[in-house]
mmCIF file of C-alpha atoms in Angstrom:
data_model
loop_
_atom_site.group_PDB
_atom_site.id
_atom_site.type_symbol
_atom_site.label_atom_id
_atom_site.label_comp_id
_atom_site.label_asym_id
_atom_site.label_seq_id
_atom_site.Cartn_x
_atom_site.Cartn_y
_atom_site.Cartn_z
ATOM 1 C CA UNK A 1108 20.377 113.947 53.548
ATOM 2 C CA UNK A 1109 21.358 111.760 49.907
ATOM 3 C CA UNK A 1110 21.391 114.785 47.202
ATOM 4 C CA UNK A 1111 19.407 115.038 45.057
ATOM 5 C CA UNK A 1112 21.503 114.137 41.470
ATOM 6 C CA UNK A 1113 22.595 117.263 38.840
ATOM 7 C CA UNK A 1114 19.769 116.579 36.752
ATOM 8 C CA UNK A 1115 17.018 116.234 39.251
ATOM 9 C CA UNK A 1116 18.054 119.221 40.844
ATOM 10 C CA UNK A 1117 14.766 121.655 42.050
ATOM 11 C CA UNK A 1118 15.970 124.760 43.288
ATOM 12 C CA UNK A 1119 12.805 124.591 45.671
ATOM 13 C CA UNK A 1120 13.360 120.823 46.515
ATOM 14 C CA UNK A 1121 17.201 121.471 48.016
ATOM 15 C CA UNK A 1122 15.870 124.770 50.036
ATOM 16 C CA UNK A 1123 13.285 122.045 51.381
ATOM 17 C CA UNK A 1124 16.295 119.258 52.246
ATOM 18 C CA UNK A 1125 17.663 121.937 55.287
ATOM 19 C CA UNK A 1126 14.931 122.979 55.925
ATOM 20 C CA UNK A 1127 13.775 119.594 56.917
ATOM 21 C CA UNK A 1128 17.362 118.989 58.365
ATOM 22 C CA UNK A 1129 16.902 121.410 60.962
ATOM 23 C CA UNK A 1130 13.086 120.415 61.485
ATOM 24 C CA UNK A 1131 15.247 117.435 63.178
ATOM 25 C CA UNK A 1132 17.423 119.357 64.964
ATOM 26 C CA UNK A 1133 14.631 121.393 66.409
ATOM 27 C CA UNK A 1134 13.204 117.500 67.231
ATOM 28 C CA UNK A 1135 15.752 116.688 69.010
ATOM 29 C CA UNK A 1136 16.274 119.487 70.879
ATOM 30 C CA UNK A 1137 13.004 118.966 72.396
ATOM 31 C CA UNK A 1138 15.015 117.620 75.454
ATOM 32 C CA UNK A 1139 16.521 121.108 76.622
ATOM 33 C CA UNK A 1140 13.019 122.634 76.763
ATOM 34 C CA UNK A 1141 11.278 123.227 79.497
ATOM 35 C CA UNK A 1142 7.923 121.766 79.447
ATOM 36 C CA UNK A 1143 6.173 124.963 79.290
ATOM 37 C CA UNK A 1144 8.108 126.439 76.930
ATOM 38 C CA UNK A 1145 7.243 127.002 73.541
ATOM 39 C CA UNK A 1146 10.573 128.582 72.121
ATOM 40 C CA UNK A 1147 10.785 127.000 68.565
ATOM 41 C CA UNK A 1148 8.620 123.712 69.986
ATOM 42 C CA UNK A 1149 8.740 121.361 67.226
ATOM 43 C CA UNK A 1150 7.229 118.722 68.905
ATOM 44 C CA UNK A 1151 6.778 116.692 65.302
ATOM 45 C CA UNK A 1152 9.420 117.020 63.594
ATOM 46 C CA UNK A 1153 10.491 113.982 63.520
ATOM 47 C CA UNK A 1154 7.187 114.204 60.224
ATOM 48 C CA UNK A 1155 10.544 115.420 58.332
ATOM 49 C CA UNK A 1156 12.296 112.004 57.942
ATOM 50 C CA UNK A 1157 8.961 111.209 55.597
ATOM 51 C CA UNK A 1158 10.071 113.951 52.920
ATOM 52 C CA UNK A 1159 13.534 112.072 53.331
ATOM 53 C CA UNK A 1160 12.416 109.037 52.003
ATOM 54 C CA UNK A 1161 9.954 109.654 49.952
ATOM 55 C CA UNK A 1162 12.701 111.722 48.137
ATOM 56 C CA UNK A 1163 14.694 109.444 47.575
ATOM 57 C CA UNK A 1164 12.646 106.894 46.197
ATOM 58 C CA UNK A 1165 11.752 109.678 43.866
ATOM 59 C CA UNK A 1166 14.732 110.162 43.060
ATOM 60 C CA UNK A 1167 15.627 106.213 42.945
ATOM 61 C CA UNK A 1168 13.031 105.772 40.022
ATOM 62 C CA UNK A 1169 13.916 108.446 38.265
ATOM 63 C CA UNK A 1170 18.131 107.114 38.236
ATOM 64 C CA UNK A 1171 16.289 103.251 37.468
ATOM 65 C CA UNK A 1172 14.444 104.994 33.899
ATOM 66 C CA UNK A 1173 17.740 106.539 32.694
ATOM 67 C CA UNK A 1174 18.111 102.449 31.937
ATOM 68 C CA UNK A 1175 14.987 100.967 31.383
ATOM 69 C CA UNK A 1176 15.883 100.106 27.865
ATOM 70 C CA UNK A 1177 19.032 98.053 29.543
ATOM 71 C CA UNK A 1178 17.467 95.061 30.958
ATOM 72 C CA UNK A 1179 20.757 92.988 29.844
ATOM 73 C CA UNK A 1180 23.064 93.140 33.958
ATOM 74 C CA UNK A 1181 19.332 94.016 36.191
ATOM 75 C CA UNK A 1182 21.790 92.181 39.751
ATOM 76 C CA UNK A 1183 25.263 93.913 38.724
ATOM 77 C CA UNK A 1184 24.030 97.360 38.026
ATOM 78 C CA UNK A 1185 21.700 97.629 41.239
ATOM 79 C CA UNK A 1186 25.058 96.159 43.424
ATOM 80 C CA UNK A 1187 26.788 99.756 41.125
ATOM 81 C CA UNK A 1188 23.763 101.568 42.109
ATOM 82 C CA UNK A 1189 23.488 100.397 46.585
ATOM 83 C CA UNK A 1190 27.188 100.872 46.104
ATOM 84 C CA UNK A 1191 27.328 104.352 45.335
ATOM 85 C CA UNK A 1192 24.531 105.120 47.469
ATOM 86 C CA UNK A 1193 26.616 104.671 51.066
ATOM 87 C CA UNK A 1194 29.862 105.240 49.214
ATOM 88 C CA UNK A 1195 28.082 108.857 48.551
ATOM 89 C CA UNK A 1196 27.600 108.616 52.597
ATOM 90 C CA UNK A 1197 29.469 107.131 53.850
ATOM 91 C CA UNK A 1198 32.555 109.626 53.940
ATOM 92 C CA UNK A 1199 30.542 112.222 55.893
ATOM 93 C CA UNK A 1200 29.259 109.244 58.429
ATOM 94 C CA UNK A 1201 32.594 108.865 58.870
ATOM 95 C CA UNK A 1202 33.762 111.653 60.351
ATOM 96 C CA UNK A 1203 30.708 112.093 62.285
ATOM 97 C CA UNK A 1204 31.661 108.915 63.739
ATOM 98 C CA UNK A 1205 35.205 109.923 64.430
ATOM 99 C CA UNK A 1206 33.931 113.450 66.542
ATOM 100 C CA UNK A 1207 31.383 111.062 68.054
ATOM 101 C CA UNK A 1208 33.887 107.954 69.420
ATOM 102 C CA UNK A 1209 35.801 110.804 70.602
ATOM 103 C CA UNK A 1210 33.539 112.494 72.354
ATOM 104 C CA UNK A 1211 32.396 108.627 74.016
ATOM 105 C CA UNK A 1212 35.990 108.441 75.451
ATOM 106 C CA UNK A 1213 36.043 112.275 76.801
ATOM 107 C CA UNK A 1214 32.307 111.749 78.349
ATOM 108 C CA UNK A 1215 33.052 108.562 79.435
ATOM 109 C CA UNK A 1216 36.182 108.954 80.597
ATOM 110 C CA UNK A 1217 36.811 105.323 78.954
ATOM 111 C CA UNK A 1218 40.638 103.536 79.141
ATOM 112 C CA UNK A 1219 42.325 102.754 75.699
ATOM 113 C CA UNK A 1220 40.935 99.513 76.789
ATOM 114 C CA UNK A 1221 37.547 100.236 76.606
ATOM 115 C CA UNK A 1222 38.117 102.672 74.030
ATOM 116 C CA UNK A 1223 38.883 100.135 71.654
ATOM 117 C CA UNK A 1224 35.900 97.693 73.308
ATOM 118 C CA UNK A 1225 33.575 100.282 72.088
ATOM 119 C CA UNK A 1226 34.712 100.621 68.527
ATOM 120 C CA UNK A 1227 34.773 97.078 68.436
ATOM 121 C CA UNK A 1228 31.323 96.604 68.932
ATOM 122 C CA UNK A 1229 30.251 99.520 66.989
ATOM 123 C CA UNK A 1230 31.639 98.351 63.945
ATOM 124 C CA UNK A 1231 28.164 97.766 62.829
ATOM 125 C CA UNK A 1232 27.392 101.783 63.708
ATOM 126 C CA UNK A 1233 30.603 102.906 61.866
ATOM 127 C CA UNK A 1234 29.357 100.639 58.486
ATOM 128 C CA UNK A 1235 26.073 101.916 58.809
ATOM 129 C CA UNK A 1236 25.137 98.386 59.512
ATOM 130 C CA UNK A 1237 22.179 99.337 62.847
ATOM 131 C CA UNK A 1238 19.117 98.590 60.622
ATOM 132 C CA UNK A 1239 20.216 95.095 60.041
ATOM 133 C CA UNK A 1240 19.336 93.328 63.069
ATOM 134 C CA UNK A 1241 22.675 93.061 64.594
ATOM 135 C CA UNK A 1242 23.314 93.436 68.648
ATOM 136 C CA UNK A 1243 25.310 97.385 68.407
ATOM 137 C CA UNK A 1244 26.639 99.684 70.446
ATOM 138 C CA UNK A 1245 25.646 103.318 69.136
ATOM 139 C CA UNK A 1246 28.267 105.744 68.332
ATOM 140 C CA UNK A 1247 27.025 107.795 65.800
ATOM 141 C CA UNK A 1248 23.727 108.613 66.370
ATOM 142 C CA UNK A 1249 20.894 108.859 63.973
ATOM 143 C CA UNK A 1250 22.654 106.993 61.617
ATOM 144 C CA UNK A 1251 19.077 104.430 61.506
ATOM 145 C CA UNK A 1252 18.042 106.791 58.072
ATOM 146 C CA UNK A 1253 20.847 105.557 56.167
ATOM 147 C CA UNK A 1254 20.936 102.084 56.984
ATOM 148 C CA UNK A 1255 17.166 101.344 56.168
ATOM 149 C CA UNK A 1256 16.919 103.044 53.377
ATOM 150 C CA UNK A 1257 19.922 101.832 52.321
ATOM 151 C CA UNK A 1258 17.887 98.313 52.210
ATOM 152 C CA UNK A 1259 14.601 99.185 51.643
ATOM 153 C CA UNK A 1260 16.494 99.983 48.159
ATOM 154 C CA UNK A 1261 18.885 97.735 47.673
ATOM 155 C CA UNK A 1262 15.559 94.965 48.077
ATOM 156 C CA UNK A 1263 13.227 97.809 45.625
ATOM 157 C CA UNK A 1264 15.677 98.759 43.384
ATOM 158 C CA UNK A 1265 15.898 95.599 41.232
ATOM 159 C CA UNK A 1266 12.732 94.962 40.928
ATOM 160 C CA UNK A 1267 12.043 98.390 39.567
ATOM 161 C CA UNK A 1268 14.979 98.411 37.116
ATOM 162 C CA UNK A 1269 13.213 94.840 35.389
ATOM 163 C CA UNK A 1270 9.958 96.004 35.963
ATOM 164 C CA UNK A 1271 9.781 99.665 36.129
ATOM 165 C CA UNK A 1272 6.574 101.119 34.507
ATOM 166 C CA UNK A 1273 4.551 97.982 36.617
ATOM 167 C CA UNK A 1274 6.058 98.700 39.670
ATOM 168 C CA UNK A 1275 5.686 102.586 39.409
ATOM 169 C CA UNK A 1276 2.438 102.875 38.500
ATOM 170 C CA UNK A 1277 0.457 99.340 40.430
ATOM 171 C CA UNK A 1278 3.393 97.306 42.527
ATOM 172 C CA UNK A 1279 4.900 101.033 44.587
ATOM 173 C CA UNK A 1280 1.650 102.685 45.814
ATOM 174 C CA UNK A 1281 0.251 99.242 46.518
ATOM 175 C CA UNK A 1282 2.258 98.391 48.349
ATOM 176 C CA UNK A 1283 2.939 101.664 50.055
ATOM 177 C CA UNK A 1284 -0.678 101.575 51.482
ATOM 178 C CA UNK A 1285 -0.675 98.208 52.669
ATOM 179 C CA UNK A 1286 3.166 98.909 54.498
ATOM 180 C CA UNK A 1287 1.370 102.056 56.301
ATOM 181 C CA UNK A 1288 -1.783 101.174 57.283
ATOM 182 C CA UNK A 1289 -0.413 97.862 58.547
ATOM 183 C CA UNK A 1290 2.126 100.216 60.867
ATOM 184 C CA UNK A 1291 -1.031 102.692 61.818
ATOM 185 C CA UNK A 1292 -3.254 99.431 63.154
ATOM 186 C CA UNK A 1293 -0.427 97.536 64.512
ATOM 187 C CA UNK A 1294 1.196 100.367 66.248
ATOM 188 C CA UNK A 1295 -0.622 103.876 65.469
ATOM 189 C CA UNK A 1296 2.479 105.666 64.771
ATOM 190 C CA UNK A 1297 6.329 105.501 61.978
ATOM 191 C CA UNK A 1298 8.203 105.956 65.108
ATOM 192 C CA UNK A 1299 9.884 104.475 67.909
ATOM 193 C CA UNK A 1300 11.357 102.831 64.454
ATOM 194 C CA UNK A 1301 13.852 100.221 67.210
ATOM 195 C CA UNK A 1302 10.227 98.437 67.653
ATOM 196 C CA UNK A 1303 11.283 94.622 66.368
ATOM 197 C CA UNK A 1304 8.406 93.225 64.280
ATOM 198 C CA UNK A 1305 10.518 89.901 64.450
ATOM 199 C CA UNK A 1306 11.433 90.198 60.549
ATOM 200 C CA UNK A 1307 12.922 93.435 60.748
ATOM 201 C CA UNK A 1308 13.211 96.687 62.699
ATOM 202 C CA UNK A 1309 10.130 98.826 62.330
ATOM 203 C CA UNK A 1310 12.164 101.775 60.885
ATOM 204 C CA UNK A 1311 13.006 99.239 57.761
ATOM 205 C CA UNK A 1312 9.406 98.891 56.736
ATOM 206 C CA UNK A 1313 9.068 102.839 57.245
ATOM 207 C CA UNK A 1314 11.852 103.102 54.596
ATOM 208 C CA UNK A 1315 10.209 100.261 52.434
ATOM 209 C CA UNK A 1316 6.511 102.008 52.374
ATOM 210 C CA UNK A 1317 7.599 105.027 51.767
ATOM 211 C CA UNK A 1318 10.306 104.649 49.455
ATOM 212 C CA UNK A 1319 8.133 102.977 47.230
ATOM 213 C CA UNK A 1320 5.608 105.949 47.677
ATOM 214 C CA UNK A 1321 8.495 108.042 45.897
ATOM 215 C CA UNK A 1322 8.541 105.520 43.292
ATOM 216 C CA UNK A 1323 4.662 106.120 43.020
ATOM 217 C CA UNK A 1324 5.286 109.908 42.667
ATOM 218 C CA UNK A 1325 7.484 110.026 40.154
ATOM 219 C CA UNK A 1326 5.223 107.731 37.878
ATOM 220 C CA UNK A 1327 2.376 111.097 39.249
ATOM 221 C CA UNK A 1328 4.619 113.445 37.945
ATOM 222 C CA UNK A 1329 5.393 111.717 35.113
ATOM 223 C CA UNK A 1330 1.783 111.831 33.932
ATOM 224 C CA UNK A 1331 2.174 115.381 35.409
ATOM 225 C CA UNK A 1332 4.360 116.617 33.224
ATOM 226 C CA UNK A 1333 2.755 114.357 29.737
ATOM 227 C CA UNK A 1334 -0.200 117.059 30.681
ATOM 228 C CA UNK A 1335 -1.213 120.495 29.268
ATOM 229 C CA UNK A 1336 -2.763 122.551 31.992
ATOM 230 C CA UNK A 1337 -4.683 126.032 31.949
ATOM 231 C CA UNK A 1338 -4.223 129.068 33.128
ATOM 232 C CA UNK A 1339 -6.403 127.565 36.485
ATOM 233 C CA UNK A 1340 -4.684 124.352 36.318
ATOM 234 C CA UNK A 1341 -1.600 125.417 36.982
ATOM 235 C CA UNK A 1342 -2.442 127.659 39.977
ATOM 236 C CA UNK A 1343 -3.958 124.496 40.921
ATOM 237 C CA UNK A 1344 -1.371 122.772 41.145
ATOM 238 C CA UNK A 1345 0.557 125.127 42.697
ATOM 239 C CA UNK A 1346 -1.888 125.335 45.118
ATOM 240 C CA UNK A 1347 -1.365 122.029 46.035
ATOM 241 C CA UNK A 1348 2.017 121.711 45.905
ATOM 242 C CA UNK A 1349 2.682 124.721 48.336
ATOM 243 C CA UNK A 1350 0.230 122.876 51.100
ATOM 244 C CA UNK A 1351 1.637 120.096 51.513
ATOM 245 C CA UNK A 1352 4.327 120.871 52.179
ATOM 246 C CA UNK A 1353 2.899 124.496 53.907
ATOM 247 C CA UNK A 1354 0.772 121.830 56.731
ATOM 248 C CA UNK A 1355 3.915 119.219 57.391
ATOM 249 C CA UNK A 1356 5.926 121.963 58.539
ATOM 250 C CA UNK A 1357 2.491 124.006 60.539
ATOM 251 C CA UNK A 1358 1.949 119.900 61.872
ATOM 252 C CA UNK A 1359 5.828 120.177 63.301
ATOM 253 C CA UNK A 1360 4.859 122.250 65.695
ATOM 254 C CA UNK A 1361 1.760 121.340 66.742
ATOM 255 C CA UNK A 1362 0.849 118.719 69.306
ATOM 256 C CA UNK A 1363 -1.762 116.669 67.188
ATOM 257 C CA UNK A 1364 -1.626 112.649 67.653
ATOM 258 C CA UNK A 1365 1.363 111.329 65.496
ATOM 259 C CA UNK A 1366 -1.645 110.128 63.915
ATOM 260 C CA UNK A 1367 -2.132 112.494 61.391
ATOM 261 C CA UNK A 1368 1.653 111.791 59.793
ATOM 262 C CA UNK A 1369 -0.262 108.609 57.811
ATOM 263 C CA UNK A 1370 -1.861 111.441 56.410
ATOM 264 C CA UNK A 1371 0.749 113.894 55.969
ATOM 265 C CA UNK A 1372 3.224 111.374 53.497
ATOM 266 C CA UNK A 1373 0.362 111.566 50.949
ATOM 267 C CA UNK A 1374 -0.011 115.144 50.670
ATOM 268 C CA UNK A 1375 4.234 115.132 51.028
ATOM 269 C CA UNK A 1376 4.488 112.416 47.492
ATOM 270 C CA UNK A 1377 2.140 114.781 45.712
ATOM 271 C CA UNK A 1378 4.075 118.451 46.166
ATOM 272 C CA UNK A 1379 7.470 115.918 45.236
ATOM 273 C CA UNK A 1380 5.997 115.022 42.067
ATOM 274 C CA UNK A 1381 4.254 118.475 41.154
ATOM 275 C CA UNK A 1382 7.599 120.070 42.231
ATOM 276 C CA UNK A 1383 9.623 118.396 39.725
ATOM 277 C CA UNK A 1384 6.527 118.212 37.061
ATOM 278 C CA UNK A 1385 8.302 121.505 36.159
ATOM 279 C CA UNK A 1386 4.377 122.539 35.428
ATOM 280 C CA UNK A 1387 4.441 125.545 38.448
ATOM 281 C CA UNK A 1388 6.156 128.401 39.173
ATOM 282 C CA UNK A 1389 8.783 126.619 41.518
ATOM 283 C CA UNK A 1390 10.685 125.594 38.557
ATOM 284 C CA UNK A 1391 11.568 128.744 37.646
ATOM 285 C CA UNK A 1392 13.146 129.970 40.830
ATOM 286 C CA UNK A 1393 16.552 131.223 40.054
ATOM 287 C CA UNK A 1394 19.673 129.736 40.819
ATOM 288 C CA UNK A 1395 21.387 130.166 43.618
ATOM 289 C CA UNK A 1396 24.038 128.666 45.105
ATOM 290 C CA UNK A 1397 23.505 129.046 48.570
ATOM 291 C CA UNK A 1398 19.931 127.459 48.045
ATOM 292 C CA UNK A 1399 22.399 124.468 46.457
ATOM 293 C CA UNK A 1400 25.110 124.778 49.492
ATOM 294 C CA UNK A 1401 22.715 124.761 52.664
ATOM 295 C CA UNK A 1402 21.198 121.113 50.138
ATOM 296 C CA UNK A 1403 24.233 120.170 50.252
ATOM 297 C CA UNK A 1404 24.372 120.583 54.071
ATOM 298 C CA UNK A 1405 21.311 118.809 55.149
ATOM 299 C CA UNK A 1406 23.339 115.521 55.228
ATOM 300 C CA UNK A 1407 25.788 116.331 57.329
ATOM 301 C CA UNK A 1408 23.328 118.136 59.875
ATOM 302 C CA UNK A 1409 21.522 115.197 60.171
ATOM 303 C CA UNK A 1410 24.809 112.792 60.596
ATOM 304 C CA UNK A 1411 26.492 116.218 62.731
ATOM 305 C CA UNK A 1412 23.779 116.479 65.982
ATOM 306 C CA UNK A 1413 24.030 113.677 68.272
ATOM 307 C CA UNK A 1414 27.402 114.401 69.991
ATOM 308 C CA UNK A 1415 26.759 118.285 69.887
ATOM 309 C CA UNK A 1416 23.047 116.747 71.624
ATOM 310 C CA UNK A 1417 26.004 114.844 73.966
ATOM 311 C CA UNK A 1418 27.651 117.326 74.573
ATOM 312 C CA UNK A 1419 25.256 120.722 75.222
ATOM 313 C CA UNK A 1420 23.358 117.753 76.945
ATOM 314 C CA UNK A 1421 26.409 117.483 79.746
ATOM 315 C CA UNK A 1422 28.380 120.793 79.824
ATOM 316 C CA UNK A 1423 25.056 123.390 80.424
ATOM 317 C CA UNK A 1424 23.158 121.844 82.768
ATOM 318 C CA UNK A 1425 22.966 125.611 84.104
ATOM 319 C CA UNK A 1426 21.946 127.350 80.992
ATOM 320 C CA UNK A 1427 18.076 128.313 80.150
ATOM 321 C CA UNK A 1428 16.668 125.678 78.083
ATOM 322 C CA UNK A 1429 16.032 128.195 75.311
ATOM 323 C CA UNK A 1430 19.980 128.757 75.390
ATOM 324 C CA UNK A 1431 20.602 124.727 75.327
ATOM 325 C CA UNK A 1432 18.440 124.753 71.832
ATOM 326 C CA UNK A 1433 20.133 127.549 69.970
ATOM 327 C CA UNK A 1434 23.387 126.004 71.262
ATOM 328 C CA UNK A 1435 23.111 122.514 69.936
ATOM 329 C CA UNK A 1436 21.318 124.173 66.725
ATOM 330 C CA UNK A 1437 24.726 126.500 66.353
ATOM 331 C CA UNK A 1438 26.686 123.137 66.794
ATOM 332 C CA UNK A 1439 25.430 121.144 64.794
ATOM 333 C CA UNK A 1440 24.816 123.437 62.006
ATOM 334 C CA UNK A 1441 28.781 124.820 62.667
ATOM 335 C CA UNK A 1442 30.240 121.198 62.772
ATOM 336 C CA UNK A 1443 27.992 120.157 59.306
ATOM 337 C CA UNK A 1444 29.080 122.627 57.597
ATOM 338 C CA UNK A 1445 33.604 121.578 58.559
ATOM 339 C CA UNK A 1446 32.716 117.975 58.243
ATOM 340 C CA UNK A 1447 31.095 119.463 54.254
ATOM 341 C CA UNK A 1448 34.548 121.183 53.830
ATOM 342 C CA UNK A 1449 36.413 118.965 54.719
ATOM 343 C CA UNK A 1450 34.881 115.390 53.344
ATOM 344 C CA UNK A 1451 34.620 117.163 50.357
ATOM 345 C CA UNK A 1452 38.021 118.959 50.420
ATOM 346 C CA UNK A 1453 39.218 115.366 50.256
ATOM 347 C CA UNK A 1454 37.775 113.751 48.103
ATOM 348 C CA UNK A 1455 39.265 116.668 45.882
ATOM 349 C CA UNK A 1456 43.044 115.542 46.962
ATOM 350 C CA UNK A 1457 42.104 111.699 47.542
ATOM 351 C CA UNK A 1458 40.792 109.572 45.177
ATOM 352 C CA UNK A 1459 41.004 105.995 47.684
ATOM 353 C CA UNK A 1460 40.447 103.965 44.439
ATOM 354 C CA UNK A 1461 43.716 104.865 43.335
ATOM 355 C CA UNK A 1462 45.287 104.121 46.566
ATOM 356 C CA UNK A 1463 43.932 100.376 46.148
ATOM 357 C CA UNK A 1464 43.573 99.485 42.980
ATOM 358 C CA UNK A 1465 45.529 99.264 39.865
ATOM 359 C CA UNK A 1466 43.879 100.197 36.472
ATOM 360 C CA UNK A 1467 44.235 97.941 33.916
ATOM 361 C CA UNK A 1468 46.800 97.457 31.461
#
């Protein structure tokens, strides 16, 4: 998912980004397993999405803090922030959309006219606008997360910039608790993001609540940084940090009710706040290029799984379910790596802005 800024990089968080992306893979691959199989059965793997929403909110608050003193042009700054987020994701999405489009043509046996019709009907999907409510044919699946994230940030970032302290300390936690409580009472679960609430999709409200919670986690982290903990206090913090992550992974592989999602989001927010506080041993993990690569790979992994899923579903019906799941995971990781390498290479070689816009004289 969208990567952490260099100034906020944390080795444990980078590793977790990849591991949580794999959890989502396992969750989507459940359909390949036989009902009686317990092989990598990640029944509640969708909980990994909560980690990414909260982390996105935390990093958004970190970005806003750097400009906290400058309130002269919040509108322009907010637009530039969303634009930067959008453009950081779009090239990877475009790669997955192109692959998905080709797969859709092959599996659907589409003619040129059929392919053109599919392209036109999938324009909102192409431009990551799935969650705004426009009618769209899904070509690149699972882009809803990025769409909901961008909408939530476009709503919250200007408020965050204008009233940073008030928002992170009061508005964000209250908004998160109230929205999560409303979702709990109304739907009883955080998944099934395509329910229309009358104003927007349920998935957008999920994003707003958890990104706001990430902003609240940032304020909590700042509080931890300002404290001087005893040895016992640091051990307690470390235990709390690891417990939040561990209980999430345990829950992902359990068959417990989805109601527990609503508790886990708060554990995750607390763990993320502690991880970035620099008060525990996890902040002293040695620099590792592989860990940072895996962290960066998390977004392509998420984006490139859908068409692999369709190919495995179509062409391996006679294969054992456990092997189908492994093929799905392996194929997704291979294409995610190809996506990451290709996009990063083209970004270094081609500067789109220079091709389209002249520099001022």
